[in-house]
Short mmCIF file of C-alpha atoms and ligand atoms in Angstrom, two decimals:
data_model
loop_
_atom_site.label_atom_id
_atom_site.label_comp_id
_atom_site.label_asym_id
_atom_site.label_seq_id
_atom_site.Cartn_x
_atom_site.Cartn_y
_atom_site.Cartn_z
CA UNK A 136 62.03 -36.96 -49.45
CA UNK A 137 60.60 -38.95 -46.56
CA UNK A 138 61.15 -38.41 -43.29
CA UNK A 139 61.02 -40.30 -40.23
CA UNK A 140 59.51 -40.11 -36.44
CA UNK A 141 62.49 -39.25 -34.45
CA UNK A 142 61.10 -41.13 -31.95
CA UNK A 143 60.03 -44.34 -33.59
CA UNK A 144 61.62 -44.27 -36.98
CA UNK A 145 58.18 -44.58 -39.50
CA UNK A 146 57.23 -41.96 -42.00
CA UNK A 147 55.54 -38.76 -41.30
CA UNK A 148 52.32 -37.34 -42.49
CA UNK A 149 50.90 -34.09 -43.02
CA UNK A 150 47.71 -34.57 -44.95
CA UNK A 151 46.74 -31.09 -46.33
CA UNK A 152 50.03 -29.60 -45.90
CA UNK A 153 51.30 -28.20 -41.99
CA UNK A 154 54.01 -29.71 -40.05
CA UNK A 155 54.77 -33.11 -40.52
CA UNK A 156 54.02 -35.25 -37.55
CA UNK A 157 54.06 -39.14 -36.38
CA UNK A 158 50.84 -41.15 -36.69
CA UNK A 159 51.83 -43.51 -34.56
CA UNK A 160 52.93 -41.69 -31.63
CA UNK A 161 51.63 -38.40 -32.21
CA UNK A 162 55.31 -36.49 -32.43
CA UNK A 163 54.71 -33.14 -33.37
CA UNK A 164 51.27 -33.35 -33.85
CA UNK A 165 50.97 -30.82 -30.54
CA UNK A 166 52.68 -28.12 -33.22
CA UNK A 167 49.09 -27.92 -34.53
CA UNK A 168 47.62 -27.07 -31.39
CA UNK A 169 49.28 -23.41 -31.96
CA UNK A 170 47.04 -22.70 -34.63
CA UNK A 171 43.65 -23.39 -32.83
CA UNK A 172 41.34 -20.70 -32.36
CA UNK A 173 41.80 -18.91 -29.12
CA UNK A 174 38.89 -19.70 -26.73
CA UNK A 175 40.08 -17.58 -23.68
CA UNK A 176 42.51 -15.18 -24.90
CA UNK A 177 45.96 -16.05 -23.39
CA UNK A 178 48.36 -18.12 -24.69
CA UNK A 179 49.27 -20.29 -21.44
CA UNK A 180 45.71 -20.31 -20.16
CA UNK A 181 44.66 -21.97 -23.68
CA UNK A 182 47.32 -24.11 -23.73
CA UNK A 183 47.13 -25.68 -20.53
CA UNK A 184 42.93 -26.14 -20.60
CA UNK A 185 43.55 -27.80 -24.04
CA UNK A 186 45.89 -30.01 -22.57
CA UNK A 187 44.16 -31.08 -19.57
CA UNK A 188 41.26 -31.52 -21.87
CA UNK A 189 43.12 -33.69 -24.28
CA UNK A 190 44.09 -36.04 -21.20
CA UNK A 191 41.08 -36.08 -20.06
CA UNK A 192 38.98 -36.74 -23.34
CA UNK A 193 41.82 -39.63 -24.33
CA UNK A 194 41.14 -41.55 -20.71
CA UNK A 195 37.44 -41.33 -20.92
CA UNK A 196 37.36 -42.28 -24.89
CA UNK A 197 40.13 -45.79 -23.67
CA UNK A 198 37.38 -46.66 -20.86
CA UNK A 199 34.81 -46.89 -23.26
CA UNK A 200 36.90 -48.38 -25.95
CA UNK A 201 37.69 -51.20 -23.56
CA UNK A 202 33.94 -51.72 -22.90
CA UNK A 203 31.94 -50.04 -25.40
CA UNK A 204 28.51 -51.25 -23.90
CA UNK A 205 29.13 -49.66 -20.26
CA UNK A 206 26.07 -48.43 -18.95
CA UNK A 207 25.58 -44.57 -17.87
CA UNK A 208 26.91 -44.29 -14.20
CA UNK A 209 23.29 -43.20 -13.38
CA UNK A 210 23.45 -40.93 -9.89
CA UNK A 211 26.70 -41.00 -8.41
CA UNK A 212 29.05 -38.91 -7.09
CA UNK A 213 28.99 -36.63 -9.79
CA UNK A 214 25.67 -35.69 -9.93
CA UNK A 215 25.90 -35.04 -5.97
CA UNK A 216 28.73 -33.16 -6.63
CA UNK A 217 27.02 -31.14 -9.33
CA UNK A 218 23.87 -30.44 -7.84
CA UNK A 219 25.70 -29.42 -4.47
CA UNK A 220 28.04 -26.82 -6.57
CA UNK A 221 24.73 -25.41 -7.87
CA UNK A 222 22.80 -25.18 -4.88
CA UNK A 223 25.60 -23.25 -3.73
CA UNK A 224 25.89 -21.16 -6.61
CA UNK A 225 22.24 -20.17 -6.16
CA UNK A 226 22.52 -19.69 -2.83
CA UNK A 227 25.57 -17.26 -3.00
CA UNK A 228 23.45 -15.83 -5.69
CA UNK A 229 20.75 -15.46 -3.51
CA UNK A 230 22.97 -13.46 -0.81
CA UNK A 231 24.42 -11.07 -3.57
CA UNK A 232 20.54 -10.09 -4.44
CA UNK A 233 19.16 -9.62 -0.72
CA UNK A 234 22.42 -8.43 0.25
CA UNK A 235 22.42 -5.42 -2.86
CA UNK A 236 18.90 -4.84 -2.56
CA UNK A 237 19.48 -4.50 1.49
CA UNK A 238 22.29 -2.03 1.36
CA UNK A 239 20.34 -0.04 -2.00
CA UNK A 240 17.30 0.85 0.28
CA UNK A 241 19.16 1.25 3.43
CA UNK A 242 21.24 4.14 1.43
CA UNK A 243 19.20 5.95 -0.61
CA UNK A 244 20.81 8.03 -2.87
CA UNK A 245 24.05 8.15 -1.00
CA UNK A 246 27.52 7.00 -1.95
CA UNK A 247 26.38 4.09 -0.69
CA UNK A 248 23.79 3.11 -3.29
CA UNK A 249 26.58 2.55 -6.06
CA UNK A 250 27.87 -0.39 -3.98
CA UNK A 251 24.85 -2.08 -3.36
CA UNK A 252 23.70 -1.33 -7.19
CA UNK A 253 26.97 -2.58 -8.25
CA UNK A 254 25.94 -5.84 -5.95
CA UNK A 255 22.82 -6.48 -7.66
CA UNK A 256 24.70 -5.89 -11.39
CA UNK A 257 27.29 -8.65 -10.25
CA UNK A 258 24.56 -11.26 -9.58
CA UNK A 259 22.42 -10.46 -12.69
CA UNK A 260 25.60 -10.79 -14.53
CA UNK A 261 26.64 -14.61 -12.83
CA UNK A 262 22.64 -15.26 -12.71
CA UNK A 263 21.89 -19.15 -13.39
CA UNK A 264 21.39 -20.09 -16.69
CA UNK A 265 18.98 -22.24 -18.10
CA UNK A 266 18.13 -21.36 -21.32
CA UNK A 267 15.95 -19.70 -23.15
CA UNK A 268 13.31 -19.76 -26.22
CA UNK A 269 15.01 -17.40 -28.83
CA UNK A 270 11.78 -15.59 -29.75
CA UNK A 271 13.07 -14.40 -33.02
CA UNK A 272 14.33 -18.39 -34.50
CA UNK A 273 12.82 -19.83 -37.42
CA UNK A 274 10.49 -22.22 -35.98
CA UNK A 275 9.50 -25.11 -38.56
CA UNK A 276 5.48 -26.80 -37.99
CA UNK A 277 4.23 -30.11 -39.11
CA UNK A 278 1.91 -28.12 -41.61
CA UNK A 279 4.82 -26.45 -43.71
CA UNK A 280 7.15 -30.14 -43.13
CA UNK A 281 4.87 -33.14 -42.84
CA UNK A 282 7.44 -34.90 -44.18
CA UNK A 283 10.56 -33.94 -41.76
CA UNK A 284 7.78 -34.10 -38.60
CA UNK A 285 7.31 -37.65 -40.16
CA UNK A 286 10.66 -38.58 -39.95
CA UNK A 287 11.33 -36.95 -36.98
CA UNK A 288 7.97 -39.43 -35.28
CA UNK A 289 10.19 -42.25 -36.89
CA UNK A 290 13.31 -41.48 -35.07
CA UNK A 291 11.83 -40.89 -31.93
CA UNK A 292 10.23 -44.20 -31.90
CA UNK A 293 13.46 -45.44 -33.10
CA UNK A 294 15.39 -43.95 -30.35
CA UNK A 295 12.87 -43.84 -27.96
CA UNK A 296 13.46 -40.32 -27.32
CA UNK A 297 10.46 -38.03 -26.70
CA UNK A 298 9.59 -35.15 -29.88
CA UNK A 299 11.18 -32.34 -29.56
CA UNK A 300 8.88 -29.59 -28.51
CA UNK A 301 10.13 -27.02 -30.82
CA UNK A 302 12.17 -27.04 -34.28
CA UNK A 303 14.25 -24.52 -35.37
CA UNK A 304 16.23 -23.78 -38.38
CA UNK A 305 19.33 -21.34 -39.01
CA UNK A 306 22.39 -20.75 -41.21
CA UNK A 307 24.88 -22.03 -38.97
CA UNK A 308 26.66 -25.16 -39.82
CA UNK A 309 25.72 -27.30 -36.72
CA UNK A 310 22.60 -28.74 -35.00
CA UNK A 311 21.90 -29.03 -31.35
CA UNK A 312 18.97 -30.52 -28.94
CA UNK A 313 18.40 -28.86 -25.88
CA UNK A 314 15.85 -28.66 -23.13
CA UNK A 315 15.62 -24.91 -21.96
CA UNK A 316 13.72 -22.72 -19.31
CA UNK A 317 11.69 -23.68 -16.28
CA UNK A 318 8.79 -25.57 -17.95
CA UNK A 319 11.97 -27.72 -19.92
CA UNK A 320 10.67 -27.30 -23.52
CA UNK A 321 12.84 -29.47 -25.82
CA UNK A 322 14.20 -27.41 -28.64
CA UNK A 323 16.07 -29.11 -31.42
CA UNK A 324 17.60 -26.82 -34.23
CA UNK A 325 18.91 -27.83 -37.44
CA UNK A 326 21.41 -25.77 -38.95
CA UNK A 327 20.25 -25.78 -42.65
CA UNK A 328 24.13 -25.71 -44.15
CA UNK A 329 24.95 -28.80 -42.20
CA UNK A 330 21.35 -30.69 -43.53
CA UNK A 331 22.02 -30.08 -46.70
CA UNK A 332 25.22 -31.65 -47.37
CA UNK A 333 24.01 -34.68 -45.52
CA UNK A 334 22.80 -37.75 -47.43
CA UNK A 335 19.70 -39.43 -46.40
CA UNK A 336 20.88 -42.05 -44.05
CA UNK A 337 23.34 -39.09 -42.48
CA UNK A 338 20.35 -36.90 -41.51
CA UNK A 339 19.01 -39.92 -40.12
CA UNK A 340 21.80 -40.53 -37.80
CA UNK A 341 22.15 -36.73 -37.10
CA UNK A 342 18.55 -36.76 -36.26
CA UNK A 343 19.64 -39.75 -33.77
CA UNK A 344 22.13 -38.25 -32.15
CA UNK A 345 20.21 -34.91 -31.17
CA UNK A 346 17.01 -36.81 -30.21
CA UNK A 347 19.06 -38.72 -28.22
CA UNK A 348 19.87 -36.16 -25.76
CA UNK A 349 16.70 -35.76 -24.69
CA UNK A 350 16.80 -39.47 -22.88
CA UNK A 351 20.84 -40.34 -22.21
CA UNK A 352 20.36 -38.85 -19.08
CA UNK A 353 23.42 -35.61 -19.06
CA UNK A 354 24.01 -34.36 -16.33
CA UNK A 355 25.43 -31.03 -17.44
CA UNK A 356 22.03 -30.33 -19.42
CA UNK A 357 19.50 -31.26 -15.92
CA UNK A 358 17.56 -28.40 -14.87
CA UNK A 359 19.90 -28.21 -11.67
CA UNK A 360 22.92 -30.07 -12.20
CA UNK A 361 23.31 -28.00 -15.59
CA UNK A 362 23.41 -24.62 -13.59
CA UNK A 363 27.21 -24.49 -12.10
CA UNK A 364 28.63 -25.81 -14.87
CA UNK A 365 26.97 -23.52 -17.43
CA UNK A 366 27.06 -20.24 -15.69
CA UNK A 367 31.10 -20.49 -15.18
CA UNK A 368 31.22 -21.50 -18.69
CA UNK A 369 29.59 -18.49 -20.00
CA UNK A 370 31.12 -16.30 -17.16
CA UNK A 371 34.79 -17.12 -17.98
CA UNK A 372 33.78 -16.64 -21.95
CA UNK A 373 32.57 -13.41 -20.93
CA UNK A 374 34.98 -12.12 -19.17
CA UNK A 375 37.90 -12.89 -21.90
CA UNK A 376 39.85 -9.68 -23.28
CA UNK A 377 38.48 -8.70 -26.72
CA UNK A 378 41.08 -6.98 -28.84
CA UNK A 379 42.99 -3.97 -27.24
CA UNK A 380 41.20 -0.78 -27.72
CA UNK A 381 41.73 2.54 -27.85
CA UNK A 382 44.70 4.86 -29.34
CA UNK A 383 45.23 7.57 -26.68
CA UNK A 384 47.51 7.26 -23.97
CA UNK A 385 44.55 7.39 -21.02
CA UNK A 386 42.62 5.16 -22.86
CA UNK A 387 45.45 2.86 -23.51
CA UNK A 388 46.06 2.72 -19.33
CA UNK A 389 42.33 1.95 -18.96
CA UNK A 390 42.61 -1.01 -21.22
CA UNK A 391 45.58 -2.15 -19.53
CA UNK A 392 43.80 -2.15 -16.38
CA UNK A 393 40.92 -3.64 -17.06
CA UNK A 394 42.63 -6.38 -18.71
CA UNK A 395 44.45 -6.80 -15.58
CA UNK A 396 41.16 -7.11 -13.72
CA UNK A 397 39.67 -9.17 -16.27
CA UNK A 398 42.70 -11.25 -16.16
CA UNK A 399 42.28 -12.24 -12.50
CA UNK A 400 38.28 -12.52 -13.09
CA UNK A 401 38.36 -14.83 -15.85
CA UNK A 402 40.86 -16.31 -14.44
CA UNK A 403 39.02 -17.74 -11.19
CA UNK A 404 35.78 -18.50 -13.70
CA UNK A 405 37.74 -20.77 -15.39
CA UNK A 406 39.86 -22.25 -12.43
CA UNK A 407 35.68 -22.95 -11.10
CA UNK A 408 34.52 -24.00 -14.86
CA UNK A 409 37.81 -26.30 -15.34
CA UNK A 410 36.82 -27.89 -12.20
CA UNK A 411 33.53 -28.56 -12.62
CA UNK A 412 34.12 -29.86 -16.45
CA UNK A 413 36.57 -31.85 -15.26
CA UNK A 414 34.03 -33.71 -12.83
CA UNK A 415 31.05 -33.66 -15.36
CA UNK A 416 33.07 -34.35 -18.74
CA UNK A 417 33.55 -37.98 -17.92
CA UNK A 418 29.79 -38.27 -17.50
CA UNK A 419 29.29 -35.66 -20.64
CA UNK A 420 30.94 -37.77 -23.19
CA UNK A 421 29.24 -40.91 -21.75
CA UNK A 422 26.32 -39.29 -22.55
CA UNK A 423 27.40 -37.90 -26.34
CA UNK A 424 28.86 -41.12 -27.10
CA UNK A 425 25.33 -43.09 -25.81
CA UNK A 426 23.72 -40.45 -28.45
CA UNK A 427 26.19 -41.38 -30.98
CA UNK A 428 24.95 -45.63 -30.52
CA UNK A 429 21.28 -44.08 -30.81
CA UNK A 430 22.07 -42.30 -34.05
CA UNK A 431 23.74 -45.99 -35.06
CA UNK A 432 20.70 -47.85 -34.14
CA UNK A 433 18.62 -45.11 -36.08
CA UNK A 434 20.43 -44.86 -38.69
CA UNK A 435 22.67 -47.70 -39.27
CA UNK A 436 26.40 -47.87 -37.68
CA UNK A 437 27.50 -46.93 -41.64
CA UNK A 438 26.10 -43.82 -41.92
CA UNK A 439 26.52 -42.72 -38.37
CA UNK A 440 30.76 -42.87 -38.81
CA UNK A 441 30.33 -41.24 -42.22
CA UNK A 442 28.67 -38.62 -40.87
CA UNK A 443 31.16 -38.10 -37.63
CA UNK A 444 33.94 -38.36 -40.67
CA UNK A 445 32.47 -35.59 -42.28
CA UNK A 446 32.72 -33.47 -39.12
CA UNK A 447 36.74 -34.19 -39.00
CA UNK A 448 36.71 -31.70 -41.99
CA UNK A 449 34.62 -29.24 -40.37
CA UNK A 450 37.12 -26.70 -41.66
CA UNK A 451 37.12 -27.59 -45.24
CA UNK A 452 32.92 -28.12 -45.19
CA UNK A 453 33.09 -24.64 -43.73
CA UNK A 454 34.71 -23.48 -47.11
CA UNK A 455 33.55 -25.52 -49.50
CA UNK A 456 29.60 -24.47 -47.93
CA UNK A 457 30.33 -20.67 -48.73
CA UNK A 458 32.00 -21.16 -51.60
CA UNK A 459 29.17 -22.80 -53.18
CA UNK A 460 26.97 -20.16 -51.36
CA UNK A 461 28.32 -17.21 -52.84
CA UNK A 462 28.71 -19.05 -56.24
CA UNK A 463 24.98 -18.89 -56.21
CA UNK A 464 24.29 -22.85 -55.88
CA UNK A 465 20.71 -23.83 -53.83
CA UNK A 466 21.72 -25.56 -50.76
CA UNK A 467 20.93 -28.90 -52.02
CA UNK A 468 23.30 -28.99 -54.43
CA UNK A 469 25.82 -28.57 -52.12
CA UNK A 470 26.01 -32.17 -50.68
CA UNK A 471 27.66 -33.59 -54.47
CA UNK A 472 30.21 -30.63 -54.01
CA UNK A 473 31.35 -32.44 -50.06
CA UNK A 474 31.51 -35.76 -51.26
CA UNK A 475 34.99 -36.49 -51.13
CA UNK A 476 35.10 -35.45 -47.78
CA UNK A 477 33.10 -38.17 -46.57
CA UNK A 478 36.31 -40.85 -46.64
CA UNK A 479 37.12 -42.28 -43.49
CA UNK A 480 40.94 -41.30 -43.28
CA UNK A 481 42.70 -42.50 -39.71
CA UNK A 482 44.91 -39.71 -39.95
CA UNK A 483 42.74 -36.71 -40.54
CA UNK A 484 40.36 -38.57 -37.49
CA UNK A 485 43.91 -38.49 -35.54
CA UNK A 486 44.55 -34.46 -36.43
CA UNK A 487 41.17 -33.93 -35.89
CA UNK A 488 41.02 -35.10 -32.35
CA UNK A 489 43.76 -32.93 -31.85
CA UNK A 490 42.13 -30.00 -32.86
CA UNK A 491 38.61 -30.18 -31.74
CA UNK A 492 39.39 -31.56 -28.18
CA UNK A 493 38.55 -28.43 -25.80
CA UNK A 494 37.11 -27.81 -22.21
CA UNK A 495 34.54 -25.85 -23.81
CA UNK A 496 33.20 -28.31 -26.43
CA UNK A 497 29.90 -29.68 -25.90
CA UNK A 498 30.89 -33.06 -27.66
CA UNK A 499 34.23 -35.76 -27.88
CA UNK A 500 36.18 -34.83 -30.74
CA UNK A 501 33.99 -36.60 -33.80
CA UNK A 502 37.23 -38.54 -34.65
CA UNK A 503 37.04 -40.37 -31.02
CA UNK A 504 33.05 -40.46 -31.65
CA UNK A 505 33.54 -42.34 -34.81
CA UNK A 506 36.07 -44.70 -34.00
CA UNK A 507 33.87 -45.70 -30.56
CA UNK A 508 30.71 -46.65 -33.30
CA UNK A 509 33.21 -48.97 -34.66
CA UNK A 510 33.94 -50.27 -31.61
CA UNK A 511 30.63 -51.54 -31.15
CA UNK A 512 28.13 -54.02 -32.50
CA UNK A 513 27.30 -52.68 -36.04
CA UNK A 514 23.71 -52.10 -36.44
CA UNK A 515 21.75 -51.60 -39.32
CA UNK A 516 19.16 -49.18 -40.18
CA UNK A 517 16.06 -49.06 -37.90
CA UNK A 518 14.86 -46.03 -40.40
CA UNK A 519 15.22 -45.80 -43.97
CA UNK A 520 14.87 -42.54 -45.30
CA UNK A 521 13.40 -43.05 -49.15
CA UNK A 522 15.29 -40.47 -51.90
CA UNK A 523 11.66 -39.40 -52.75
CA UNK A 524 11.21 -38.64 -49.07
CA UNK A 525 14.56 -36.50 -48.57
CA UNK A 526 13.77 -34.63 -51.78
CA UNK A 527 9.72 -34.22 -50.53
CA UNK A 528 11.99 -32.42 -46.93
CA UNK A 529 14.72 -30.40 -49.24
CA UNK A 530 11.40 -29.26 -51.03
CA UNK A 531 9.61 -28.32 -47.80
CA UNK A 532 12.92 -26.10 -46.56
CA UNK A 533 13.22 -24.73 -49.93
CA UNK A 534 12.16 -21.00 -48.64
CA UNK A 535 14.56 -21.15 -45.48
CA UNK A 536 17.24 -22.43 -47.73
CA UNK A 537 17.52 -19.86 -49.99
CA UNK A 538 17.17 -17.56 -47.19
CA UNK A 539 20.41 -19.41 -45.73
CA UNK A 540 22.26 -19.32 -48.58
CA UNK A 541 22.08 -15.59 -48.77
CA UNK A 542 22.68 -15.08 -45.41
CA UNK A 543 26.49 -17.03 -46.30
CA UNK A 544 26.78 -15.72 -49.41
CA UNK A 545 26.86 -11.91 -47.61
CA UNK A 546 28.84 -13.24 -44.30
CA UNK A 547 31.59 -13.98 -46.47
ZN1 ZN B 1398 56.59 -41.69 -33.74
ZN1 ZN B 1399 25.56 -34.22 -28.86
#
């Protein structure tokens, strides 16, 4: 039996089963926002952030939809606003330290001293943030992958983004470019499971994309700009409630307070983190969606949405990635077994969006992302990436992908 949008009388949908729910204007679509994740622990909290979020992601994705070749804003108010909130941040900082380390030597082993040490543990724990090399990563050289470092040299020039000065590899299905630490060292890292399932022209435009944060000029990833914004991010994840602990009745009060405290802590990290998302996402998804018309110009606008189309399935990749990895399967084998997924479908974009739009994400929803590369001027492929070549690069990570495979297979 069909059934019809209360509120504007066409059928519903509910591609892979769930509530059904109104394509055209989105009636009951919020009943799927119950079953995201949790990001900070209470209900209403969640709730309201993933609203706000959604507003806010929507407005910014129509203003660039209306006028898909807008330059960056470049400067502005927001990056004032930014770097003011983080010279402030430092600065409070600053007085916590001196402050601590003031009242620690005035009272030497007294009562005393556990207030000022206290002090100094407070500003290590809301210290700035900028990154740092993880010493223990899987770093990748141009002597054991000539040919990825090739293509790599190719995109660059294509993009006319910089090389990355480090590339890692890991088992996590995702890939990110940052620039980290004082001396700004420009770490890319490839999650193998999400390289392998690409096809050729997808790796290009993923390769696009990530290069391309190294010029589309983000203000939440600047050495200074990127502080505030960061450290209330990581603050506000920190402080979230894990699970309720303990089974005797003291340790049962203890939990309750410190989830009250906690409450009110995390609380005001995200009021500060909501705030200063709000006044940087605008300028953030600018900036993913000017990485997104690199990846296009890199890798042609064809591949580019069939790779963001991929990404609406995250959660089915997910599965279908360990499934093959437990079932033994090499990583490159994987990519026939995700094929299917790669269908552009306007409806699992639309759920997607849904779903993925946070004030925590890093990127747009990869439903918006796509349909904005359609928006635009299709391009086609500045660099081809030859079968023999892919094959020559699934043949250099041969090692790390069998170590990646097992590392799935045995994380379930
Ligand atoms: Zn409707
Ligand atoms: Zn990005």
């Amino acid at each position: 039996m069909e059934i019809n949008c209360p509120r504007c009388a066409i059928a519903l949908v509910s591609p892979g089963g769930g509530p059904p729910w109104c394509p055209a204007c989105e009636w009951n679509l919020d009943a799927y926002d119950e079953r995201r994740p949790p990001e900070l622990g209470w209900r209403w909290l969640d709730r309201r952030a993933h609203r706000l979020a959604y507003r806010l992601t929507m407005a910014r994705h129509a203003e660039l939809h209306a006028d898909p070749a807008r330059p960056m804003p470049g400067g502005g108010r927001t990056r004032v606003v930014l770097l003011v909130a983080s010279v402030l941040l430092l600065a409070v900082i600053a007085g916590i330290v001196v402050l601590g380390a003031w009242i620690v030597i005035a009272t030497w082993l007294s009562l005393a001293t556990v207030f000022g040490v206290l002090l100094l543990l407070i500003a290590y724990a809301v210290r700035p943030r900028l990154g740092r090399l993880d010493r223990d990563a899987d770093r990748l050289d141009e002597m054991t992958a000539p040919t990825l470092f090739a293509l790599l040299r190719r995109v660059a020039d294509a993009t006319g983004a910089p090389m990355p000065d480090v590339v890692e590899v890991d088992a996590v299905l995702n890939a990110s470019a940052a620039t980290i630490g004082l001396r700004r060292t420009r770490v890319l890292r490839l999650g193998l499971p999400l390289w392998a399932v690409l096809t050729p022209q997808e790796r290009v435009a993923l390769l696009g994309h990530e290069l391309g944060h190294f010029v589309n000029g983000d203000t939440r990833r600047g050495a200074l700009t990127g502080v505030a914004t960061r450290t209330f991010g990581e603050l506000a994840l920190l402080l979230r409630p894990g699970p309720p602990a303990g089974d005797t009745l003291v340790m049962m009060i203890a939990d309750l307070i410190t989830r009250a405290i906690l409450r009110v802590l995390c609380t005001g990290a995200v009021a500060v983190h909501v705030l200063l998302v709000w006044l940087s996402m605008r300028d953030g998804q600018h900036a993913e969606y000017l990485a997104d018309d690199l990846a296009a110009r890199a890798a042609g606008t064809t591949a580019a949405v069939s790779f963001l189309d991929l990404l609406c399935r995250a959660e089915t990749l997910d599965m279908i990635v360990r499934r093959d990895a437990r079932a033994g399967l090499e990583p490159p084998l994987w990519r026939a077994s995700v094929d299917e997924l790669r269908a552009a479908d306007p409806v699992v974009r639309q759920r997607a969006i849904r779903q993925e739009v946070s004030m925590f994400a890093g990127h747009p929803p990869s439903g918006l992302r796509a349909r904005l590369i359609e928006a635009r001027a299709p391009h086609a492929p500045a660099v081809v990436l030859a079968e023999s070549d892919d094959a020559s690069i699934d043949a250099e990570l041969a090692k790390r992908y069998a170590v990646a495979r097992r590392e799935i297979a045995i994380g379930g």
